Coordinates of C-alpha atoms and ligand atoms in Angstrom, one line a residue:
M1 CA -69.1 19.2 -27.1
K2 CA -69.0 22.9 -26.7
L3 CA -68.0 22.5 -23.2
R4 CA -65.3 20.1 -24.1
K5 CA -64.0 22.5 -26.7
S6 CA -63.9 25.4 -24.4
L7 CA -62.3 23.2 -21.8
L8 CA -59.6 22.3 -24.3
I9 CA -59.1 26.0 -25.3
V10 CA -58.7 26.8 -21.6
C11 CA -56.6 23.8 -20.8
F12 CA -54.3 23.8 -23.7
P13 CA -52.2 26.9 -22.7
I14 CA -52.1 25.5 -19.2
F15 CA -50.8 22.2 -20.5
I16 CA -48.2 24.0 -22.6
G17 CA -47.3 26.0 -19.5
F18 CA -46.9 22.9 -17.5
A19 CA -44.9 21.3 -20.3
F20 CA -42.6 24.3 -20.3
M21 CA -42.3 24.1 -16.5
F22 CA -41.4 20.5 -16.5
W23 CA -39.6 20.1 -19.7
K24 CA -36.2 21.0 -18.3
P25 CA -36.3 18.6 -15.3
L26 CA -37.9 16.0 -17.5
R27 CA -35.2 16.3 -20.1
A28 CA -32.6 16.2 -17.3
S29 CA -34.1 13.1 -15.8
I30 CA -34.2 11.5 -19.2
R31 CA -30.6 12.3 -19.7
K32 CA -29.7 11.2 -16.2
Y33 CA -31.6 8.0 -16.8
T34 CA -29.7 7.3 -20.0
M35 CA -26.4 8.3 -18.4
T36 CA -27.1 6.0 -15.4
T37 CA -27.9 3.1 -17.7
T38 CA -24.8 3.5 -19.7
T39 CA -22.5 4.3 -16.8
D40 CA -24.0 1.5 -14.7
K41 CA -21.8 -0.7 -16.9
Q42 CA -18.7 0.9 -15.6
V43 CA -17.0 0.5 -12.3
I44 CA -15.4 3.5 -10.5
V45 CA -12.0 2.8 -8.9
V46 CA -10.6 5.3 -6.5
G47 CA -6.8 5.4 -6.4
S48 CA -4.1 4.3 -8.8
G49 CA -1.7 2.3 -6.6
L50 CA -1.4 -1.4 -7.0
A51 CA -4.8 -2.2 -5.4
G52 CA -6.6 0.1 -7.9
L53 CA -4.7 -1.1 -10.9
S54 CA -5.2 -4.7 -10.0
A55 CA -8.9 -4.2 -9.6
A56 CA -9.0 -2.3 -12.9
S57 CA -7.0 -5.0 -14.7
R58 CA -9.4 -7.7 -13.5
L59 CA -12.5 -5.7 -14.6
I60 CA -11.1 -5.0 -18.0
A61 CA -10.1 -8.6 -18.5
L62 CA -13.8 -9.4 -17.8
G63 CA -14.9 -6.8 -20.4
I64 CA -16.1 -4.2 -18.0
S65 CA -15.1 -0.5 -18.4
V66 CA -13.4 1.3 -15.6
H67 CA -13.2 4.9 -14.6
L68 CA -10.3 5.4 -12.3
L69 CA -10.0 8.6 -10.3
E70 CA -6.7 9.6 -8.8
R71 CA -6.1 12.7 -6.7
S72 CA -2.4 13.2 -7.7
A73 CA -1.3 14.6 -11.0
K74 CA 0.7 11.3 -11.5
P75 CA -0.6 7.8 -10.9
G76 CA 1.1 5.1 -8.8
G77 CA 0.5 6.2 -5.1
N78 CA 2.9 4.8 -2.6
S79 CA 3.0 1.5 -4.6
I80 CA 5.3 3.0 -7.2
K81 CA 7.9 3.7 -4.4
A82 CA 8.0 0.1 -3.1
S83 CA 11.5 -1.1 -3.2
S84 CA 11.8 -4.5 -1.5
G85 CA 9.3 -6.6 -3.4
I86 CA 6.1 -8.6 -3.3
N87 CA 5.5 -11.8 -1.4
G88 CA 4.3 -15.0 -2.9
A89 CA 4.4 -18.7 -1.9
P90 CA 4.8 -21.1 -3.3
T91 CA 6.3 -19.8 -6.6
K92 CA 8.7 -21.2 -9.2
Y93 CA 11.3 -18.7 -8.1
Q94 CA 11.5 -19.8 -4.5
P95 CA 14.1 -22.3 -3.5
G96 CA 12.5 -25.3 -1.8
T97 CA 8.9 -25.6 -0.8
D98 CA 7.5 -22.9 1.4
T99 CA 4.4 -23.8 3.4
F100 CA 4.8 -21.3 6.2
F101 CA 3.5 -18.1 4.8
Y102 CA 0.1 -18.4 6.6
E103 CA 1.8 -19.2 10.0
D104 CA 4.3 -16.4 9.6
T105 CA 1.6 -13.9 8.9
W106 CA -0.6 -15.1 11.7
K107 CA 2.3 -14.9 14.1
S108 CA 3.3 -11.4 12.9
A109 CA -0.3 -10.2 13.5
G110 CA 0.4 -10.5 17.2
S111 CA -2.0 -9.5 19.9
A112 CA -4.6 -8.2 17.4
I113 CA -5.7 -11.8 16.7
S114 CA -7.7 -11.9 19.9
T115 CA -10.5 -10.0 18.3
Y116 CA -12.3 -11.0 15.1
S117 CA -10.2 -14.1 14.9
D118 CA -12.3 -16.0 12.4
E119 CA -12.5 -13.0 10.1
R120 CA -8.7 -12.5 10.3
R121 CA -8.1 -16.2 9.6
S122 CA -10.1 -16.0 6.5
L123 CA -8.4 -12.7 5.3
I124 CA -5.0 -14.1 6.0
S125 CA -5.7 -17.4 4.3
T126 CA -7.1 -15.6 1.3
L127 CA -3.9 -13.4 1.2
T128 CA -1.5 -16.3 1.4
N129 CA -3.5 -18.8 -0.7
E130 CA -3.9 -16.3 -3.5
S131 CA -0.3 -15.2 -3.3
S132 CA 1.1 -17.6 -5.8
S133 CA -1.6 -16.8 -8.4
A134 CA -1.0 -13.1 -7.8
I135 CA 2.7 -13.5 -8.6
E136 CA 1.9 -15.7 -11.6
W137 CA -0.5 -13.0 -12.9
L138 CA 2.0 -10.2 -12.6
V139 CA 4.7 -12.3 -14.4
K140 CA 2.2 -13.0 -17.1
E141 CA 1.5 -9.3 -17.4
G142 CA 5.2 -8.9 -18.1
V143 CA 6.7 -8.0 -14.7
D144 CA 10.1 -9.6 -13.9
L145 CA 9.9 -11.0 -10.4
S146 CA 12.6 -13.6 -10.7
V147 CA 14.7 -12.6 -7.7
V148 CA 13.6 -13.8 -4.2
A149 CA 14.9 -12.4 -0.8
Q150 CA 14.1 -13.2 2.8
L151 CA 12.9 -10.2 4.8
G152 CA 12.5 -9.8 8.6
G153 CA 9.8 -11.9 10.2
H154 CA 9.7 -14.4 7.3
S155 CA 10.9 -17.9 7.9
F156 CA 11.5 -18.4 4.2
P157 CA 12.6 -16.3 1.2
R158 CA 9.4 -15.2 -0.5
T159 CA 9.8 -11.5 -1.4
H160 CA 10.0 -11.2 -5.2
R161 CA 11.6 -8.5 -7.2
G162 CA 13.2 -8.1 -10.7
A163 CA 16.7 -8.8 -11.7
G164 CA 17.2 -5.5 -13.4
N165 CA 17.7 -2.0 -11.9
M166 CA 14.1 -0.9 -11.7
P167 CA 12.7 -1.3 -8.2
P168 CA 9.7 -3.7 -7.9
G169 CA 7.0 -1.0 -7.2
A170 CA 7.9 1.1 -10.2
S171 CA 8.2 -2.0 -12.5
I172 CA 4.8 -3.4 -11.4
I173 CA 3.0 -0.1 -11.6
L174 CA 4.4 1.0 -15.0
T175 CA 3.8 -2.4 -16.6
L176 CA 0.2 -2.5 -15.5
L177 CA -0.5 1.1 -16.4
K178 CA 0.9 0.7 -19.9
K179 CA -1.3 -2.2 -20.5
L180 CA -4.4 -0.5 -19.1
N181 CA -3.8 2.7 -21.0
S182 CA -3.8 0.8 -24.3
N183 CA -7.3 -0.6 -23.6
P184 CA -10.3 1.5 -24.7
L185 CA -12.3 0.2 -21.6
F186 CA -9.9 2.1 -19.3
H187 CA -10.4 5.8 -18.4
L188 CA -8.0 7.5 -16.0
T189 CA -8.7 10.9 -14.6
T190 CA -5.8 12.4 -12.6
S191 CA -5.9 15.4 -10.2
A192 CA -9.4 14.3 -9.3
V193 CA -10.0 14.2 -5.5
V194 CA -13.0 12.0 -4.5
T195 CA -14.8 14.0 -1.7
K196 CA -17.9 12.0 -1.2
I197 CA -19.5 8.6 -1.7
L198 CA -23.1 8.8 -3.0
R199 CA -25.6 6.2 -1.9
T200 CA -29.3 5.5 -1.5
E201 CA -30.7 3.7 1.5
S202 CA -29.6 0.4 0.1
V203 CA -26.9 0.8 -2.5
I204 CA -23.8 2.8 -3.5
K205 CA -24.6 5.0 -6.5
G206 CA -21.3 6.6 -7.3
V207 CA -18.9 9.4 -6.1
E208 CA -18.5 13.1 -6.0
Y209 CA -15.1 14.4 -7.0
N210 CA -13.3 17.6 -7.3
Q211 CA -11.2 18.5 -10.3
N212 CA -9.7 22.0 -10.9
S213 CA -12.0 23.3 -8.2
K214 CA -15.0 21.9 -10.1
M215 CA -17.4 19.4 -8.5
E216 CA -18.2 16.4 -10.7
I217 CA -20.4 13.3 -10.2
L218 CA -19.8 9.9 -11.5
N219 CA -22.3 7.0 -11.3
G220 CA -21.6 3.4 -10.8
P221 CA -20.4 0.8 -8.2
V222 CA -17.2 1.8 -6.4
I223 CA -14.0 0.1 -5.5
F224 CA -11.9 2.1 -3.0
A225 CA -8.2 1.6 -3.3
S226 CA -7.1 4.9 -1.9
G227 CA -4.2 3.8 0.3
G228 CA -3.3 4.4 4.0
F229 CA -2.9 7.4 6.2
A230 CA 0.8 7.2 7.1
G231 CA 1.3 10.5 5.2
D232 CA -1.5 12.3 7.0
T233 CA 0.7 14.4 9.2
N234 CA -1.6 17.4 9.4
A235 CA -1.9 18.9 12.9
N236 CA -5.5 17.6 13.1
G237 CA -4.9 14.7 10.7
M238 CA -5.4 11.0 11.2
L239 CA -2.0 10.2 12.7
A240 CA -2.5 12.9 15.3
K241 CA -6.0 11.5 16.0
Y242 CA -5.1 7.8 16.3
R243 CA -1.5 7.9 17.5
P244 CA -0.6 11.3 19.0
D245 CA 2.4 9.6 20.6
I246 CA 4.2 9.0 17.3
A247 CA 2.8 11.9 15.3
S248 CA 6.2 13.7 15.5
F249 CA 8.1 10.9 13.7
P250 CA 9.2 11.5 10.1
S251 CA 7.3 9.5 7.4
T252 CA 8.3 7.5 4.3
N253 CA 5.0 8.4 2.7
E254 CA 4.2 11.5 0.6
H255 CA 2.1 14.0 2.4
R256 CA -1.6 13.1 1.8
E257 CA -4.7 13.1 3.9
G258 CA -6.3 9.8 4.8
S259 CA -9.5 8.7 3.0
Q260 CA -11.1 6.4 5.5
P261 CA -13.5 9.2 6.8
L262 CA -15.2 9.2 3.3
L263 CA -16.0 5.5 3.8
T264 CA -17.2 5.8 7.4
A265 CA -19.5 8.6 6.3
S266 CA -21.1 5.9 4.1
G267 CA -21.5 3.4 6.9
A268 CA -18.1 1.6 6.8
Q269 CA -16.5 0.3 10.1
L270 CA -12.9 0.8 11.1
I271 CA -10.5 -1.8 12.6
D272 CA -7.0 -1.7 14.0
M273 CA -6.5 2.0 13.6
E274 CA -4.0 2.2 16.4
Y275 CA -1.6 -0.2 14.7
I276 CA 0.8 1.9 12.8
Q277 CA 4.0 0.5 11.4
I278 CA 7.2 2.4 11.9
H279 CA 9.8 1.3 9.5
P280 CA 13.0 0.9 11.5
T281 CA 15.3 2.4 8.8
S282 CA 14.7 5.5 6.8
F283 CA 17.7 7.6 5.7
V284 CA 18.7 10.7 7.5
D285 CA 20.0 12.9 4.7
P286 CA 23.2 14.6 6.1
N287 CA 22.4 17.7 3.9
D288 CA 18.7 17.8 5.0
L289 CA 18.6 16.5 8.5
S290 CA 15.2 17.7 9.6
N291 CA 13.1 16.9 6.5
P292 CA 10.0 15.1 7.8
V293 CA 9.6 13.1 4.6
K294 CA 12.4 10.5 4.4
F295 CA 13.7 8.1 1.8
L296 CA 13.3 4.5 2.8
A297 CA 16.4 2.4 3.6
A298 CA 15.1 -0.7 2.0
E299 CA 14.8 -3.8 4.3
M300 CA 16.8 -5.8 1.8
L301 CA 19.9 -3.8 2.8
R302 CA 19.8 -5.8 6.0
G303 CA 18.5 -8.9 4.3
E304 CA 21.5 -9.0 2.0
G305 CA 23.8 -8.8 5.0
G306 CA 23.7 -5.2 6.3
V307 CA 24.2 -4.7 10.1
L308 CA 22.9 -1.9 12.4
L309 CA 25.2 -0.1 14.8
H310 CA 24.7 2.5 17.5
D311 CA 28.0 3.9 18.8
G312 CA 29.7 1.0 17.0
E313 CA 27.7 -1.7 18.8
R314 CA 25.0 -4.0 17.5
F315 CA 21.9 -4.0 19.6
V316 CA 19.3 -6.2 17.8
N317 CA 19.0 -9.2 15.4
E318 CA 18.6 -7.2 12.2
M319 CA 16.3 -9.9 10.7
E320 CA 13.7 -9.5 13.4
T321 CA 10.3 -8.0 12.5
R322 CA 10.1 -4.3 11.9
K323 CA 8.3 -3.9 15.2
I324 CA 11.1 -5.5 17.2
V325 CA 13.9 -3.7 15.4
T326 CA 12.1 -0.4 15.8
E327 CA 11.6 -1.0 19.5
A328 CA 15.3 -1.7 19.9
I329 CA 16.2 1.5 18.1
L330 CA 13.8 3.5 20.3
L331 CA 15.7 2.4 23.3
T332 CA 18.8 4.2 22.1
P333 CA 19.0 8.0 22.8
S334 CA 17.1 10.2 20.4
N335 CA 19.1 13.1 18.9
S336 CA 16.3 15.3 17.6
D337 CA 12.7 16.0 18.5
T338 CA 11.4 17.8 15.3
P339 CA 11.2 15.3 13.8
R340 CA 12.0 12.7 16.3
Q341 CA 15.2 11.0 15.1
Y342 CA 17.9 8.5 16.2
D343 CA 21.5 8.0 15.4
I344 CA 21.9 4.5 13.9
Q345 CA 24.4 3.4 11.2
I346 CA 23.7 0.8 8.6
V347 CA 26.9 -1.0 7.4
M348 CA 27.4 -3.4 4.5
D349 CA 30.5 -5.2 3.3
E350 CA 31.5 -5.3 -0.4
S351 CA 29.6 -8.5 -1.2
A352 CA 26.4 -7.4 0.5
Y353 CA 26.8 -4.2 -1.5
L354 CA 27.1 -6.1 -4.7
A355 CA 24.0 -8.1 -3.9
A356 CA 22.0 -4.8 -3.4
K357 CA 24.1 -2.8 -5.9
S358 CA 21.2 -1.2 -7.8
H359 CA 19.7 0.1 -4.5
V360 CA 22.9 1.2 -2.9
D361 CA 24.2 3.0 -6.0
F362 CA 21.0 4.9 -6.1
Y363 CA 21.4 5.8 -2.4
I364 CA 25.0 6.9 -3.0
F365 CA 23.8 9.0 -5.9
K366 CA 21.3 10.6 -3.5
K367 CA 24.1 11.1 -1.0
L368 CA 22.2 9.0 1.6
M369 CA 25.0 6.4 1.7
R370 CA 28.7 6.5 1.1
K371 CA 31.5 4.2 0.3
S372 CA 34.0 4.5 3.2
T373 CA 36.2 2.4 5.6
I374 CA 35.6 0.9 9.0
S375 CA 37.9 3.7 10.5
A376 CA 35.1 6.2 9.7
L377 CA 32.8 4.4 12.2
H378 CA 32.8 4.6 16.0
P379 CA 36.0 2.9 17.4
S380 CA 33.9 0.0 18.8
A381 CA 32.7 -1.0 15.3
F382 CA 36.0 -2.7 14.6
S383 CA 35.6 -5.5 17.1
T384 CA 31.8 -5.6 16.6
L385 CA 32.2 -6.2 12.9
K386 CA 34.9 -8.9 13.5
I387 CA 32.5 -10.8 15.8
Y388 CA 29.6 -10.4 13.3
A389 CA 31.8 -11.5 10.4
S390 CA 32.7 -14.7 12.2
S391 CA 29.0 -15.6 12.8
A392 CA 28.2 -14.7 9.2
T393 CA 31.0 -16.7 7.6
S394 CA 31.4 -19.7 9.9
S395 CA 29.0 -21.7 12.1
A396 CA 29.7 -19.5 15.2
P397 CA 26.3 -18.7 16.7
D398 CA 25.4 -15.0 16.5
L399 CA 25.2 -13.3 19.9
L400 CA 21.8 -11.7 19.0
G401 CA 20.4 -14.8 17.4
R402 CA 20.7 -13.8 13.7
T403 CA 20.7 -16.9 11.5
S404 CA 20.7 -15.5 7.9
F405 CA 23.4 -13.1 6.8
G406 CA 22.6 -12.5 3.1
H407 CA 25.7 -12.1 1.0
W408 CA 28.1 -10.9 3.7
K409 CA 31.4 -12.6 2.8
L410 CA 34.0 -10.5 4.6
L411 CA 36.0 -12.8 6.9
P412 CA 36.9 -11.7 10.4
E413 CA 40.6 -12.1 9.7
N414 CA 40.4 -9.8 6.7
I415 CA 38.9 -6.9 8.7
T416 CA 41.2 -3.9 9.2
P417 CA 40.5 -0.2 9.8
E418 CA 41.0 0.3 6.1
T419 CA 38.4 -2.3 5.0
V420 CA 35.9 -0.8 2.6
V421 CA 32.3 -0.6 3.9
Y422 CA 29.1 1.1 2.7
I423 CA 27.6 3.4 5.4
G424 CA 24.4 5.3 5.9
T425 CA 22.6 6.9 8.9
V426 CA 19.1 5.7 9.5
T427 CA 16.2 6.4 11.8
P428 CA 12.7 5.0 12.3
A429 CA 9.9 6.6 10.3
I430 CA 6.1 6.1 10.0
H431 CA 5.6 3.8 7.1
F432 CA 2.4 1.9 6.9
T433 CA -1.0 1.9 8.6
M434 CA -2.3 -1.6 9.4
G435 CA -5.8 -0.3 10.2
G436 CA -8.6 0.8 7.9
V437 CA -12.0 -0.1 6.8
R438 CA -13.3 -3.6 7.6
I439 CA -13.7 -5.9 4.7
N440 CA -14.5 -9.6 4.3
S441 CA -12.6 -12.0 2.1
K442 CA -14.6 -10.8 -0.9
S443 CA -13.3 -7.3 -0.4
Q444 CA -16.8 -6.1 0.5
V445 CA -16.9 -3.2 2.9
L446 CA -18.8 -4.1 6.1
D447 CA -21.2 -1.7 7.8
N448 CA -21.8 -1.3 11.5
N449 CA -23.9 -4.5 11.6
D450 CA -21.2 -6.4 9.8
I451 CA -23.3 -6.5 6.7
P452 CA -21.6 -5.9 3.3
I453 CA -22.5 -2.5 1.8
D454 CA -24.0 -3.2 -1.6
G455 CA -21.9 -1.8 -4.5
L456 CA -18.8 -0.9 -2.4
W457 CA -15.5 -2.8 -2.2
A458 CA -12.1 -1.8 -0.8
A459 CA -8.7 -3.2 -1.2
G460 CA -5.1 -2.4 -0.3
E461 CA -3.8 -0.2 2.5
V462 CA -7.2 1.6 3.0
T463 CA -8.5 -1.6 4.6
G464 CA -7.6 -3.1 7.9
G465 CA -7.5 -6.6 9.5
V466 CA -5.2 -8.4 7.1
H467 CA -2.0 -7.7 9.0
G468 CA -3.2 -7.4 12.5
A469 CA -0.8 -5.5 14.7
N470 CA 2.2 -5.9 12.3
R471 CA 2.5 -6.2 8.5
L472 CA 5.3 -8.4 7.1
G473 CA 7.5 -6.7 4.5
G474 CA 6.3 -7.5 1.0
S475 CA 2.8 -8.2 2.1
S476 CA 1.2 -4.8 1.3
L477 CA 1.9 -5.0 -2.4
L478 CA 0.5 -8.5 -2.2
E479 CA -2.7 -7.4 -0.4
G480 CA -3.2 -4.8 -3.1
A481 CA -2.9 -7.4 -5.9
V482 CA -4.9 -10.1 -4.1
F483 CA -7.8 -8.0 -2.7
G484 CA -7.8 -5.6 -5.7
R485 CA -8.3 -8.5 -8.0
I486 CA -11.0 -10.0 -5.8
A487 CA -12.8 -6.6 -5.7
G488 CA -12.6 -6.4 -9.5
R489 CA -14.1 -9.9 -9.8
E490 CA -16.9 -9.2 -7.3
A491 CA -17.7 -5.8 -8.9
A492 CA -17.9 -7.6 -12.3
K493 CA -20.4 -10.1 -10.8
F494 CA -22.4 -7.2 -9.4
I495 CA -22.6 -5.5 -12.8
G496 CA -23.6 -8.7 -14.3
K497 CA -26.5 -9.0 -11.9
M498 CA -27.6 -5.5 -12.6
R499 CA -27.6 -6.2 -16.3
D500 CA -29.9 -9.2 -16.0
Ligands
FAD601 C1 9.0 4.0 0.3 C2 8.1 2.9 0.5 C3 8.5 1.6 0.1 C4 7.7 0.5 0.3 N1 8.1 -0.8 -0.1 C5 7.3 -1.8 -0.1 C6 7.7 -3.1 -0.5 O1 8.9 -3.3 -0.9 N2 6.8 -4.1 -0.5 C7 5.5 -4.0 0.0 O2 4.8 -4.9 0.0 N3 5.1 -2.7 0.4 C8 6.0 -1.7 0.4 N4 5.5 -0.4 0.8 C9 4.1 -0.3 1.2 C10 3.3 -0.3 -0.1 O3 3.9 0.4 -1.1 C11 1.9 0.3 0.2 O4 1.4 -0.1 1.3 C12 1.0 -0.2 -0.9 O5 1.6 0.1 -2.2 C13 -0.4 0.5 -0.9 O6 -1.0 0.3 -2.1 P1 -2.4 0.9 -2.3 O7 -2.8 0.6 -3.8 O8 -3.4 0.4 -1.3 O9 -2.3 2.5 -2.1 P2 -1.3 3.5 -2.8 O10 -0.3 2.9 -3.7 O11 -0.9 4.5 -1.8 O12 -2.3 4.2 -3.8 C14 -3.5 4.9 -3.3 C15 -3.8 6.0 -4.3 O13 -5.1 6.6 -4.0 C16 -5.0 8.0 -4.2 N5 -6.1 8.6 -3.4 C17 -6.1 8.7 -2.0 N6 -7.2 9.4 -1.6 C18 -7.9 9.7 -2.8 C19 -9.1 10.4 -3.0 N7 -9.8 10.9 -2.0 N8 -9.5 10.6 -4.3 C20 -8.7 10.1 -5.3 N9 -7.6 9.4 -5.2 C21 -7.1 9.2 -3.9 C22 -3.6 8.4 -3.8 O14 -3.2 9.6 -4.3 C23 -2.8 7.2 -4.3 O15 -2.3 7.4 -5.6 C24 6.4 0.7 0.7 C25 5.9 1.9 1.0 C26 6.7 3.0 0.9 C27 6.2 4.4 1.2
NAG602 C1 -6.6 -21.7 1.9 O1 -6.0 -23.0 1.7 C2 -6.2 -23.9 2.8 C3 -5.4 -25.2 2.5 O2 -5.7 -25.6 1.2 C4 -7.7 -24.2 3.0 O3 -7.8 -25.0 4.1 C5 -8.4 -22.8 3.3 O4 -9.7 -23.0 3.4 C6 -8.1 -21.8 2.1 N1 -8.6 -20.5 2.5 C7 -9.4 -19.8 1.7 C8 -9.9 -18.5 2.2 O5 -9.6 -20.1 0.5

């Protein structure tokens, strides 16, 4: 008894001491535990372009809270700049019945299909099968997508945009953001650069991010929707690493470093990194010739009837895929090395202009296009345009194989040097990166053994494999919507399992 008592007297202060020593970490771990359990119910989404907002919308519709981290001060990424539209087939807005979307995409993927063929088949059929429900969903959210155009490489009109003046990217992003922001389950943190993915041996635990030079940690499963690396023009950046041959081209993307290295550091695999899409037409601003960031000359300018000229001559079927049109332009002489630029005119008649009026008026306002006359072009343009006009307005076959002429209505006999045309100077620019992290058709990120990494999904331009060697215009907004929504659905299932 005495012994026990004295033991107690001796031990009590020791116990108190220990308690003091361990109280702080103990308290921290209790707090961490409670924080983990509450935040485990939330999904972290990285990037606020269409892929990220689609994932967030799906999660919130399923009653799960979302913390979205965005590195820029303003949300929207490259998605908000999209100007041609989003693909979908079949939809109620398309004329006729379109069953060729899968075939067109497969064909456009080109030589890339020789590797991972089964995986690509499943990604492409997911993309195309889910396209009509993606359009339906956006329309239900309140986005106008009632106008359909046919872009290069498509055998059918299937690229949707609105009838009003707002370009499709802005209209989609602003509509989704407005709805998300009004939901208490949605938390958006801007100016937050994700710098690291946190994981244990077996599962993704969250991310580390930097805001106002302060490091923060967020716990939960993660959906990466951080976009491509077409704006990563740093001297030691990703374009220089994967395609030094084209690193001197201008870009249509805002300057931003690529995010795939964050994912590979957590075990992700890369695919198709060398396939980089150069958009054949970005505007050369006559008042800012050497700016490396260019405004896109939307594909629909050609789709609605526009024609491309070098020294007054046509040189390619303007409705060909971006790859083929770009290759044809690169065969003309370059007139600048920094950045590498070419001297190509895009020319539209009055009716093509009217069909693309909201776009062209904006370009005219930006001084990237001008209303002029045929006499302002190279002298050969006069006869070139007469020949083009006769193919466009009669059944005369086009010399370069063009079969759709949009709204071009100008008749060859009405062409004089004084005929009004709309003109801009265009040059190819880096536009889209086909490659990225490998995913399966459930948007799960695959590790080096082709096994899905638990608690990690990716969607949108950050991923690779969906487009192979060449993306069809209108299909990247679509991949963001389709795989973003799938990632949201799968992350919701994952959370459900954790709750059980
Ligand atoms: C001018 C232009 C016009 C286009 N027109 C069309 C079109 O008409 N149709 C079409 O289908 N496609 C078009 N595209 C391509 C398409 O817009 C993009 O490929 C697509 O929007 C990519 O969507 P995303 O959600 O994957 O990425 P993004 O929209 O680029 O969004 C990614 C976001 O992630 C953020 N982010 C990146 N890294 C981090 C990080 N570490 N931490 C936090 N945030 C990060 C970025 O800041 C960005 O906001 C166009 C592209 C451009 C540039
Ligand atoms: C897409 O639809 C086709 C035709 O209905 C079907 O054969 C295919 O399995 C579908 N693919 C996916 C990934 O659902």
